């Protein structure tokens, strides 16, 4: 469905100053429909800020973020955070809330919320208060909530960083299946194994700048910059 | 010290005696304080959440003012409401001075700032947690207000209880705008003041003990509900 | 119900919450207890605290079907309430101020209803040697001994009377008061509580005193002086000034108070066998 757009979202020379330091420094990145992108970089390199700026949570100090059109409207987007924030209501109602806010009326709202829960295998927990679910279940619920909004682009900021290996595998499986359906995945991770498993391409970011964009299979064998190869060796280059 | 124990005994005797006049006063106190707590919450909760979530000029001034209003002297509120509701005042045509409605108005004015100030803190904490997620979902700040109020409902219940406590313990304003009319606007606190005036300190203290018991019972009930549902909802 | 609330929020938002709260408020506020027919009577704390109204009002209500709601204040405040139009009838005891109230056009006509008397109470040992039947001599003795004296100082009828007695004793309390003269600025009861706590002298009406329980060491020391008689008057607030005054019901209350039925009800009120108020309505006011 997204095939007609030449690009979904683009950052052009985006700088973001946070508390006096430059978190993003003239970063540029154009995301076309298609591959799964994993943003890598050292702590503090600006990965999360990049995602938040693209998503619209942080306003650029300089430069622009532009959204491409899909079917004559701006591309839809959603974001999943490291720690899911669930409202004090049932799992199903959490999805219903997101749909209601985005103008989805009944009866579609209930239908889509139930479908989203089924999509991540949480149907059995639909009536359970969301905040008493386990970390993994909450993250899957967050994925379902994001998915229910039918985003063309889904940002994920360290979605498994707080999860145990079992829950991590579940979440990865859900992300992969979203991608297979055509949702554009843009995620950050600290987990290089996860990056290998999920990435089609790697965007490497260093000191607030996008320094490299390489197909994943090549990046892990032959990174294009010294910083990236040092990063892959597990060394901090400063 | 002996007098206090004697009063407790008298309080128990009063409760056991199920005096209808006393029961009427207790029920009226509860009704009016609950009404004021509800009305104060209807004003204070949205106001507090709006201030917590909103970004507008004068917000800091508003917060400082609101916090200062926590110490609003009830006698001043009573006087202002009296002058407003007096026949010679701007709202005199309502004819509600010296009626229970006047008491609720005065109590609401005392309760609303407390609820607003405390709700602001609760809502601000909640907003810190939710801001990114809600913004990501496309929730406007205005739309976030009811969401946050509902999500912080267990904490806010305590806030409303604080408002109820202020209303129930209020005497200065209630005396002025209610007039302490027997059977009409005589509530626990003004009855206590009256018995104190009559020098019947043991009876006054006994009424005080009953007031504390009633407030305690309301608090315990709400606390139990809160604990139960908070455990269910996490 | 609790589980349905989120839905209510979604559908009605804040307006719904506010409406629900308003509805709750209206439901919680009980309607006027008795009949719609009631009058507001501004009276004095001493009358209320003597317990007289508990005896009087039910009888009036039975005879007329009208509920009389009493707001008890100092006479000064009660007169002010009348001036503002917040009462229908005034039942107070400061003849000079009452007559001015009527001549200023705020009241229709003043009727005398009853009198009681003031007494001076003080410590049983009576260090200032006031005991007797002469109020002026008693006050002079208190001032001479600089013995603690608790004054209402609240512009009430009792306070006005006290100042008149001091004047008769040759003292202007605005100038001549010393640290022994303690102004409580409160009602009769609180002032007696203060006097009892400090073992001070005080001027009080007999009714409040007889009904007062926290006497401590205080006893009646001066009584029976003709000058200590305390006349009560009743007035309808002038409907020409305040159109909402319930003049018909108010007049009924006044008529009943000065009628034989009302007068005998006043005479019948006793505490410990002692009559507190002496009816003295004159026919035709």
XYZ file of C-alpha atoms in Angstrom:
757
model
C 0.000 0.000 0.000
C 2.914 2.310 0.645
C 4.507 1.598 -2.733
C 3.317 4.795 -4.347
C 5.248 7.118 -2.065
C 8.804 7.929 -3.069
C 9.712 8.363 0.612
C 7.919 8.085 3.944
C 9.857 10.442 6.170
C 12.960 12.472 5.747
C 15.244 14.439 8.052
C 17.117 17.201 6.282
C 20.041 18.698 8.141
C 18.302 18.275 11.470
C 20.002 19.599 14.591
C 18.612 19.215 18.092
C 20.070 21.044 21.078
C 19.146 19.488 24.401
C 20.261 21.158 27.597
C 23.084 23.020 25.856
C 24.578 20.053 24.034
C 23.972 19.149 20.429
C 22.208 15.780 20.481
C 21.741 15.787 16.728
C 24.152 17.648 14.482
C 22.851 18.283 10.980
C 21.623 14.722 10.647
C 20.039 13.724 7.367
C 18.161 10.536 6.646
C 15.589 9.657 4.036
C 13.444 6.603 4.658
C 11.800 5.005 1.643
C 9.244 2.232 1.832
C 10.813 -1.142 2.194
C 13.582 -2.445 4.362
C 13.856 -2.806 8.093
C 16.231 -0.188 9.451
C 18.150 -0.592 12.687
C 19.858 2.504 14.056
C 23.102 1.671 15.832
C 25.535 3.843 17.705
C 27.197 4.254 21.059
C 25.393 5.476 24.134
C 24.599 9.132 23.747
C 25.278 9.110 20.014
C 21.754 10.374 19.381
C 19.818 7.250 18.349
C 16.791 7.866 20.545
C 16.795 11.580 19.782
C 16.818 10.786 16.073
C 13.798 8.506 16.399
C 11.916 10.965 18.595
C 12.657 13.808 16.232
C 11.465 11.837 13.217
C 8.370 10.809 15.181
C 7.662 14.424 16.086
C 8.170 14.234 19.858
C 11.162 16.573 19.694
C 11.132 19.705 17.587
C 14.349 20.237 15.585
C 16.414 23.255 16.535
C 17.430 23.534 12.895
C 16.553 21.655 9.723
C 13.258 19.999 8.846
C 11.502 16.679 9.174
C 9.252 16.064 6.202
C 6.606 13.393 5.831
C 5.823 11.763 2.534
C 2.316 11.179 1.247
C 0.602 7.840 1.119
C -2.705 7.696 -0.735
C -2.897 11.470 -0.689
C -2.359 11.883 3.071
C 0.748 12.080 5.255
C 2.127 8.659 6.119
C 0.856 7.271 9.430
C 3.381 6.536 12.134
C 3.524 5.044 15.611
C 6.199 4.479 18.216
C 6.979 1.833 20.810
C 9.185 2.819 23.722
C 11.654 0.905 25.861
C 9.238 0.994 28.770
C 5.641 0.698 27.651
C 3.334 3.177 29.346
C -0.013 1.529 29.897
C -3.135 3.278 31.099
C -4.935 2.008 34.188
C -7.567 0.099 32.283
C -7.851 -3.256 30.565
C -5.499 -4.408 27.828
C -8.302 -4.130 25.295
C -9.319 -0.667 26.531
C -5.741 0.568 26.135
C -5.956 -0.160 22.423
C -9.506 1.184 22.239
C -8.278 4.428 23.800
C -5.579 4.911 21.145
C -8.127 4.253 18.409
C -10.675 6.616 19.938
C -8.117 9.400 20.184
C -7.373 8.870 16.493
C -10.997 9.200 15.561
C -11.925 5.558 15.051
C -15.585 5.169 16.006
C -17.460 2.102 17.152
C -18.021 -0.578 16.018
C -14.743 -0.507 14.057
C -12.906 0.485 17.213
C -13.769 -2.705 19.091
C -13.159 -4.847 16.051
C -9.750 -3.351 15.375
C -8.738 -3.464 19.040
C -9.633 -7.138 19.281
C -7.794 -7.875 16.031
C -4.694 -6.081 17.327
C -4.718 -8.131 20.526
C -5.093 -11.325 18.520
C -2.208 -10.216 16.321
C 0.209 -10.324 19.273
C -1.387 -13.347 20.938
C -2.936 -11.500 23.904
C -6.616 -12.248 23.262
C -6.843 -14.311 26.431
C -5.713 -11.307 28.488
C -8.041 -8.764 26.861
C -9.926 -7.973 30.064
C -6.875 -8.009 32.330
C -5.780 -4.627 33.739
C -2.857 -3.642 31.515
C -0.584 -2.596 34.357
C -0.563 -6.006 36.025
C 0.665 -7.727 32.836
C 4.285 -8.898 32.731
C 6.914 -6.736 31.048
C 6.897 -8.874 27.927
C 3.104 -8.901 27.739
C 3.005 -5.138 28.181
C 5.507 -4.656 25.372
C 3.467 -6.896 23.088
C 0.404 -4.890 24.077
C 2.311 -1.713 23.184
C 3.096 -3.281 19.792
C -0.563 -4.190 19.335
C -1.594 -0.651 20.263
C 0.858 0.790 17.737
C -0.171 -1.718 15.077
C -3.876 -0.975 15.570
C -3.236 2.546 14.288
C -2.153 1.004 10.941
C 1.120 2.907 10.732
C 3.182 3.001 7.573
C 6.214 3.672 9.778
C 6.752 2.084 13.168
C 9.526 3.485 15.361
C 10.839 1.242 18.125
C 13.247 2.625 20.712
C 15.095 -0.229 22.438
C 11.897 -2.263 22.567
C 13.457 -5.277 24.295
C 16.042 -3.597 26.537
C 14.032 -4.302 29.696
C 12.911 -7.806 28.761
C 14.175 -11.311 29.474
C 15.321 -13.515 26.545
C 11.990 -15.329 26.204
C 9.979 -12.125 26.018
C 12.619 -10.615 23.715
C 12.149 -13.480 21.254
C 8.367 -12.998 21.313
C 8.671 -9.285 20.651
C 11.181 -9.851 17.828
C 8.802 -12.310 16.227
C 5.983 -9.743 16.329
C 8.230 -7.010 14.876
C 9.348 -9.309 12.060
C 5.764 -10.192 11.211
C 4.740 -6.498 11.130
C 7.606 -5.857 8.760
C 6.590 -8.788 6.587
C 3.181 -7.150 6.179
C 4.776 -3.991 4.862
C 5.115 -1.787 7.926
C 8.307 0.219 7.718
C 10.371 -0.687 10.805
C 12.852 1.804 12.266
C 14.349 0.688 15.536
C 17.253 1.227 17.855
C 18.892 -1.475 19.901
C 21.959 -2.202 21.974
C 21.656 -5.846 21.167
C 23.878 -6.598 18.149
C 22.425 -10.099 17.836
C 18.998 -8.520 17.549
C 20.281 -6.085 14.964
C 21.628 -8.992 12.912
C 18.340 -10.840 13.203
C 16.043 -7.961 12.337
C 17.941 -5.443 10.206
C 17.909 -5.177 6.435
C 20.009 -2.059 6.688
C 21.974 -0.324 9.414
C 22.049 3.406 10.007
C 25.086 4.208 12.100
C 25.062 7.376 14.066
C 28.040 8.985 15.722
C 28.122 12.191 17.774
C 24.735 13.264 16.484
C 25.516 12.699 12.838
C 24.411 9.943 10.497
C 27.821 8.658 9.417
C 26.931 5.487 7.610
C 24.006 3.700 5.998
C 24.824 0.192 4.849
C 23.047 -3.046 4.058
C 23.058 -5.107 7.228
C 24.893 -8.137 5.911
C 27.704 -5.882 4.737
C 27.800 -3.652 7.831
C 28.573 -6.499 10.181
C 31.364 -7.780 7.931
C 32.832 -4.569 6.649
C 31.656 -1.386 8.309
C 32.356 1.783 6.379
C 33.874 3.888 9.136
C 36.422 3.558 11.897
C 33.853 4.484 14.543
C 31.514 1.758 13.331
C 34.198 -0.904 13.309
C 35.364 0.134 16.767
C 31.740 0.011 17.890
C 31.354 -3.485 16.525
C 34.494 -4.563 18.359
C 32.766 -3.461 21.496
C 35.056 -0.536 22.048
C 33.983 2.958 22.800
C 35.831 5.210 20.340
C 36.336 8.082 22.788
C -7.409 14.157 81.390
C -10.314 12.674 83.339
C -12.693 14.983 81.478
C -11.562 13.592 78.147
C -12.313 10.021 79.212
C -15.662 11.127 80.582
C -16.392 12.718 77.199
C -15.541 9.531 75.376
C -18.009 7.716 77.578
C -20.579 10.371 76.833
C -19.859 10.046 73.114
C -20.527 6.323 73.265
C -23.714 6.927 75.220
C -24.833 9.463 72.615
C -24.165 7.018 69.814
C -25.887 4.216 71.698
C -28.836 6.455 72.493
C -29.437 7.024 68.767
C -30.760 10.508 69.471
C -32.652 11.528 66.299
C -31.583 15.176 66.604
C -27.949 14.123 66.825
C -28.394 11.679 63.959
C -29.886 14.509 61.902
C -26.870 16.694 62.586
C -24.442 13.897 61.713
C -26.296 13.085 58.488
C -26.489 16.766 57.511
C -22.766 17.184 58.158
C -21.998 14.179 55.995
C -24.331 15.239 53.196
C -23.046 18.787 53.007
C -19.389 17.814 53.294
C -19.769 15.143 50.629
C -21.604 17.565 48.348
C -18.845 20.138 48.869
C -16.169 17.492 48.267
C -17.860 16.417 45.030
C -18.402 19.997 43.859
C -14.875 20.966 44.917
C -13.534 17.956 43.035
C -15.561 18.835 39.938
C -13.827 22.216 39.930
C -10.469 21.319 41.441
C -9.576 18.108 39.622
C -9.864 19.431 36.052
C -8.279 22.718 37.125
C -5.332 20.974 38.796
C -4.813 18.656 35.832
C -5.069 21.533 33.350
C -2.390 23.437 35.225
C -0.224 20.307 35.428
C -0.486 19.504 31.734
C -0.899 22.940 30.230
C 1.780 25.371 29.122
C 0.467 28.905 29.206
C 1.626 32.319 30.386
C 1.028 32.927 34.069
C 1.135 29.235 34.905
C 3.739 29.659 37.633
C 1.839 32.551 39.171
C -1.268 30.418 39.149
C 0.538 27.554 40.899
C 1.904 29.829 43.612
C -1.516 31.419 44.073
C -3.169 28.038 44.277
C -0.694 26.784 46.864
C -1.243 29.946 48.874
C -4.985 29.355 48.766
C -4.391 26.132 50.728
C -4.092 28.394 53.738
C -7.193 30.380 52.889
C -8.748 31.445 56.212
C -12.209 29.976 56.308
C -13.633 32.999 58.116
C -12.647 35.160 55.164
C -14.334 32.752 52.768
C -17.377 32.795 55.032
C -17.494 36.564 55.037
C -17.106 36.827 51.279
C -19.825 34.253 50.672
C -22.001 35.984 53.256
C -21.624 39.330 51.508
C -22.279 37.718 48.117
C -25.375 35.837 49.236
C -26.724 38.539 51.529
C -29.934 40.134 50.304
C -27.958 43.339 49.914
C -25.282 41.473 47.936
C -25.026 40.611 44.236
C -26.443 37.096 44.644
C -28.999 38.052 47.268
C -31.927 37.303 44.999
C -31.083 33.594 45.224
C -32.243 33.742 48.822
C -29.964 30.904 49.927
C -28.176 32.625 52.809
C -28.688 30.606 56.010
C -29.621 27.484 54.054
C -27.618 24.277 53.546
C -26.893 25.421 49.987
C -24.973 28.420 51.336
C -22.864 26.063 53.447
C -22.062 23.942 50.408
C -21.059 27.051 48.455
C -18.660 28.190 51.191
C -17.240 24.708 51.736
C -16.786 24.233 48.000
C -14.750 27.431 47.831
C -12.543 26.051 50.589
C -12.289 22.563 49.133
C -11.668 23.445 45.476
C -8.221 25.056 45.979
C -7.070 22.127 48.118
C -8.205 19.617 45.541
C -6.747 21.689 42.696
C -3.367 22.168 44.371
C -2.992 18.517 45.388
C -4.404 17.249 42.089
C -1.888 19.373 40.225
C 0.959 17.557 41.939
C -0.545 14.142 41.325
C -1.351 14.989 37.699
C 2.104 16.431 37.128
C 3.713 13.181 38.266
C 1.380 11.199 36.044
C 2.016 13.531 33.106
C 5.768 13.085 33.501
C 5.221 9.367 33.062
C 2.643 9.597 30.252
C 3.623 12.655 28.234
C 5.755 10.929 25.615
C 3.430 7.984 25.149
C 0.263 10.060 24.954
C 1.830 12.581 22.593
C 2.998 9.689 20.440
C -0.575 8.404 20.296
C -1.721 11.794 19.096
C -3.343 12.909 22.353
C -3.581 16.681 22.750
C -2.818 18.287 26.107
C -6.484 19.116 26.582
C -7.519 15.564 25.736
C -4.861 14.301 28.163
C -6.604 16.000 31.107
C -9.488 13.507 31.501
C -7.138 10.646 30.659
C -4.748 11.584 33.432
C -7.532 12.265 35.898
C -8.973 8.849 35.244
C -5.616 7.106 35.378
C -4.591 8.766 38.625
C -8.022 8.085 40.118
C -6.739 6.105 43.086
C -4.324 8.831 44.157
C -6.926 11.493 43.446
C -9.420 9.727 45.700
C -7.112 10.608 48.577
C -7.015 14.186 47.335
C -10.806 14.384 47.323
C -10.811 12.865 50.799
C -8.548 15.655 51.979
C -11.137 18.056 50.595
C -13.908 16.189 52.370
C -11.935 16.391 55.600
C -11.568 20.138 55.254
C -15.293 20.534 54.577
C -16.289 18.313 57.479
C -13.978 20.058 59.944
C -14.917 23.529 58.809
C -16.603 25.777 61.352
C -15.860 29.469 60.771
C -17.390 29.878 57.328
C -20.207 27.440 58.049
C -21.218 29.406 61.123
C -21.314 32.685 59.207
C -23.190 31.598 56.086
C -25.288 28.839 57.654
C -26.220 30.625 60.851
C -26.156 27.427 62.918
C -29.956 27.193 62.712
C -31.267 24.287 64.731
C -32.525 21.546 62.435
C -31.638 23.438 59.264
C -27.984 24.409 59.135
C -26.637 23.061 62.408
C -23.811 20.683 61.586
C -21.367 18.834 63.809
C -18.799 21.609 63.992
C -21.255 24.411 64.730
C -23.023 22.199 67.264
C -19.649 21.674 68.944
C -19.055 25.430 68.921
C -22.499 26.003 70.426
C -22.031 23.463 73.216
C -18.620 24.963 73.922
C -20.328 28.355 74.201
C -22.746 26.909 76.668
C -19.816 25.683 78.705
C -20.888 22.090 78.223
C -17.381 20.993 77.405
C -17.961 17.252 77.911
C -20.875 17.264 75.436
C -18.868 19.376 72.989
C -15.974 16.952 73.234
C -18.315 14.000 72.825
C -19.694 15.543 69.633
C -16.113 16.075 68.520
C -15.364 12.404 69.120
C -18.376 11.441 67.013
C -17.257 13.763 64.217
C -13.821 12.164 64.261
C -15.370 8.692 64.198
C -17.563 9.600 61.235
C -14.659 11.092 59.282
C -12.554 8.072 60.228
C -15.243 5.706 58.954
C -15.506 7.557 55.630
C -11.730 7.517 55.261
C -11.463 3.847 56.127
C -14.177 2.986 53.623
C -12.594 4.943 50.812
C -9.155 3.588 51.712
C -10.430 0.029 51.500
C -12.039 0.641 48.099
C -8.884 2.338 46.899
C -6.590 -0.458 48.064
C -8.791 -3.096 46.534
C -9.094 -1.469 43.131
C -5.492 -0.282 43.079
C -4.350 -3.843 43.616
C -6.599 -4.981 40.808
C -5.390 -2.351 38.372
C -1.724 -2.083 39.271
C -20.932 1.466 38.194
C -17.217 1.942 38.742
C -16.425 -0.049 35.654
C -18.765 2.057 33.551
C -17.099 5.298 34.426
C -14.396 5.231 31.747
C -17.114 5.002 29.147
C -18.867 7.987 30.644
C -15.583 9.876 30.440
C -15.181 9.000 26.815
C -18.673 10.001 25.861
C -19.207 13.105 27.849
C -15.741 14.253 28.816
C -15.403 17.005 31.340
C -18.865 18.384 30.772
C -20.235 15.018 31.816
C -18.163 14.940 34.962
C -19.213 18.446 35.886
C -22.864 17.671 35.209
C -22.668 14.496 37.271
C -21.035 16.419 40.088
C -23.665 19.128 39.953
C -26.408 16.524 40.025
C -24.786 14.829 43.004
C -24.561 18.165 44.752
C -28.215 18.955 44.199
C -29.249 15.512 45.373
C -27.066 15.737 48.429
C -28.381 19.090 49.581
C -31.553 18.344 51.425
C -34.522 20.529 50.634
C -35.818 22.879 53.277
C -36.802 20.649 56.135
C -40.199 21.857 57.214
C -42.841 23.652 55.235
C -41.857 26.210 52.630
C -43.248 28.695 55.089
C -40.454 29.802 57.281
C -39.077 33.063 58.528
C -35.547 33.943 59.491
C -35.244 35.479 62.939
C -32.045 37.249 63.900
C -31.629 36.989 67.617
C -28.966 37.049 70.248
C -26.595 34.386 71.451
C -27.784 34.918 75.012
C -31.363 34.078 74.038
C -30.305 31.036 72.037
C -27.879 29.795 74.671
C -30.432 30.206 77.435
C -32.460 27.502 75.662
C -35.572 29.669 75.396
C -36.073 29.096 71.676
C -36.135 25.341 72.093
C -39.252 25.861 74.173
C -40.798 28.725 72.246
C -40.404 27.866 68.579
C -42.158 24.476 68.523
C -45.187 26.071 70.187
C -45.273 28.857 67.610
C -44.823 26.381 64.791
C -47.702 24.304 66.122
C -49.947 27.331 66.433
C -49.123 28.900 63.053
C -47.613 26.257 60.775
C -44.687 28.617 60.277
C -41.139 27.536 60.980
C -38.995 30.160 62.675
C -35.301 29.750 61.909
C -33.137 31.499 64.437
C -29.689 32.815 63.630
C -28.064 33.747 66.912
C -25.604 36.646 66.889
C -24.720 39.624 69.018
C -27.398 42.322 68.974
C -25.156 44.594 66.875
C -24.676 41.884 64.246
C -28.350 40.967 64.358
C -29.332 44.568 63.668
C -26.844 44.626 60.813
C -28.428 41.475 59.415
C -31.741 43.285 59.473
C -30.271 46.317 57.745
C -28.929 44.066 54.972
C -32.308 42.369 54.632
C -31.012 38.952 55.643
C -33.616 38.461 58.371
C -37.380 38.905 58.491
C -37.690 39.535 62.206
C -35.263 40.817 64.845
C -35.537 39.681 68.448
C -32.867 41.528 70.377
C -32.091 43.500 73.512
C -30.572 46.926 73.071
C -33.400 49.415 73.336
C -31.408 52.457 72.209
C -30.041 50.726 69.120
C -33.431 49.173 68.367
C -35.183 52.516 68.449
C -32.575 53.953 66.129
C -33.051 50.955 63.819
C -36.764 51.721 63.585
C -36.373 55.505 63.265
C -33.820 54.950 60.465
C -36.576 53.140 58.613
C -35.051 49.650 58.745
C -37.658 48.295 61.121
C -41.419 48.721 61.049
C -42.260 49.005 64.728
C -40.684 47.858 67.949
C -42.704 45.740 70.379
C -41.526 45.005 73.875
C -41.742 41.301 74.618
C -40.038 40.381 77.846
C -37.124 41.149 80.068
C -34.574 39.187 81.899
C -31.795 40.480 84.051
C -28.066 40.725 84.065
C -25.919 39.523 86.922
C -22.269 39.978 87.733
C -20.522 36.688 88.269
C -17.085 36.317 89.758
C -14.815 34.166 91.908
C -16.467 32.697 94.996
C -13.891 34.387 97.293
C -14.838 37.743 95.695
C -11.423 39.400 96.128
C -12.788 42.789 94.963
C -15.666 42.683 97.468
C -18.482 43.238 95.004
C -21.150 41.130 96.605
C -24.506 42.861 96.884
C -27.345 44.423 94.964
C -25.684 47.460 93.431
C -24.174 47.039 89.982
C -22.418 50.411 89.992
C -20.795 49.827 93.363
C -19.775 46.356 92.235
C -18.035 47.623 89.098
C -16.311 50.400 91.036
C -14.963 47.790 93.448
C -13.658 45.667 90.570
C -11.918 48.647 88.982
C -10.458 49.738 92.312
C -9.067 46.269 92.979
C -7.943 45.968 89.368
C -9.492 42.500 89.497
C -9.674 40.670 86.156
C -12.910 41.355 84.290
C -13.940 39.594 81.053
C -15.875 41.801 78.653
C -17.762 40.625 75.575
C -16.450 43.597 73.580
C -18.509 42.434 70.603
C -21.058 45.242 70.230
C -23.752 42.953 71.555
C -26.665 44.101 73.685
C -24.937 42.754 76.756
C -21.767 44.602 75.839
C -23.730 47.828 75.331
C -25.353 47.367 78.734
C -21.987 46.687 80.355
C -20.550 49.904 78.931
C -23.547 51.840 80.256
C -22.946 50.438 83.764
C -19.258 51.351 83.592
C -20.254 54.845 82.546
C -22.592 55.040 85.516
C -19.615 54.000 87.632
C -17.714 56.986 86.214
C -15.526 55.069 83.798
C -15.124 55.355 80.035
C -13.816 51.986 79.005
C -12.400 53.315 75.757
C -9.886 55.272 77.868
C -9.918 53.861 81.367
C -9.438 50.165 80.704
C -6.338 48.572 82.138
C -4.702 45.210 81.635
C -7.177 43.744 84.117
C -10.003 44.467 81.636
C -9.968 41.561 79.183
C -11.896 42.018 75.959
C -12.800 38.611 74.508
C -14.563 39.875 71.382
C -16.855 36.870 71.451
C -20.280 35.669 72.497
C -21.636 35.261 76.004
C -20.697 31.605 76.333
C -17.109 31.947 75.162
C -16.707 34.993 77.382
C -17.944 32.992 80.380
C -15.524 30.192 79.423
C -12.749 32.765 79.456
C -13.877 34.234 82.781
C -14.086 30.771 84.275
C -10.601 29.964 83.023
C -9.094 33.179 84.416
C -11.267 33.337 87.516
C -12.424 36.764 86.339
C -15.550 38.808 86.915
C -18.052 39.135 84.076
C -21.436 40.616 83.306
C -23.852 38.034 81.935
C -27.536 37.581 81.398
C -29.067 35.213 83.905
C -30.415 32.837 81.246
C -27.048 32.059 79.719
C -25.554 31.738 83.188
C -28.166 29.245 84.368
C -27.600 27.179 81.232
C -23.826 27.441 81.488
C -22.041 24.331 82.707
C -18.354 25.215 82.818
C -18.606 27.545 85.810
C -15.466 26.580 87.636
C -15.209 28.791 90.716
C -17.620 31.438 89.501
C -20.815 32.328 91.336
C -23.381 35.131 91.085
C -22.163 38.103 93.152
C -24.308 41.054 92.111
C -27.989 40.732 91.260
C -31.379 42.330 91.801
C -30.443 45.898 90.878
C -33.333 47.448 88.950
C -30.777 48.835 86.518
C -29.806 45.269 85.618
C -33.131 44.591 83.961
C -32.682 43.769 80.300
C -35.548 44.542 77.960
C -36.115 42.491 74.803
C -37.809 43.950 71.761
C -39.051 42.429 68.523
C -39.297 44.139 65.151
C -40.312 43.297 61.602
C -37.660 44.283 59.074
C -39.158 46.998 56.912
C -40.563 45.509 53.667
C -40.328 48.982 52.176
C -36.532 48.595 52.358
C -36.401 44.904 51.485
C -39.294 43.706 49.367
C -38.570 40.015 49.982
C -39.222 40.255 53.733
C -41.910 37.752 54.641
C -44.067 40.320 56.310
C -47.206 38.279 56.780
C -45.449 35.354 58.463
C -43.174 37.759 60.318
C -46.108 39.691 61.696
C -47.713 36.442 62.823
C -44.577 35.621 64.798
C -44.541 39.038 66.457
C -48.288 38.922 67.147
C -47.905 35.504 68.713
C -44.985 36.572 70.921
C -46.975 39.429 72.430
C -50.206 37.424 72.600
C -51.275 35.724 75.839
C -50.225 32.371 74.379
C -46.724 33.584 73.562
C -46.351 35.479 76.805
C -47.299 32.484 78.909
C -44.949 30.260 76.921
C -42.128 32.662 77.814
C -43.093 32.660 81.463
C -43.246 28.879 81.481
C -39.591 28.442 80.515
C -37.626 27.523 83.600
C -34.237 26.072 84.372
C -33.981 24.234 87.660
C -37.323 25.703 88.693
C -36.076 29.235 88.065
C -37.904 31.484 85.630
C -35.518 33.176 83.199
C -37.597 35.582 81.179
C -40.434 37.783 82.380
C -43.048 38.639 79.738
C -44.022 42.304 79.735
C -45.652 43.009 76.390
C -47.914 46.022 76.493
C -51.216 45.762 74.666
C -50.799 47.541 71.334
C -46.991 47.599 71.716
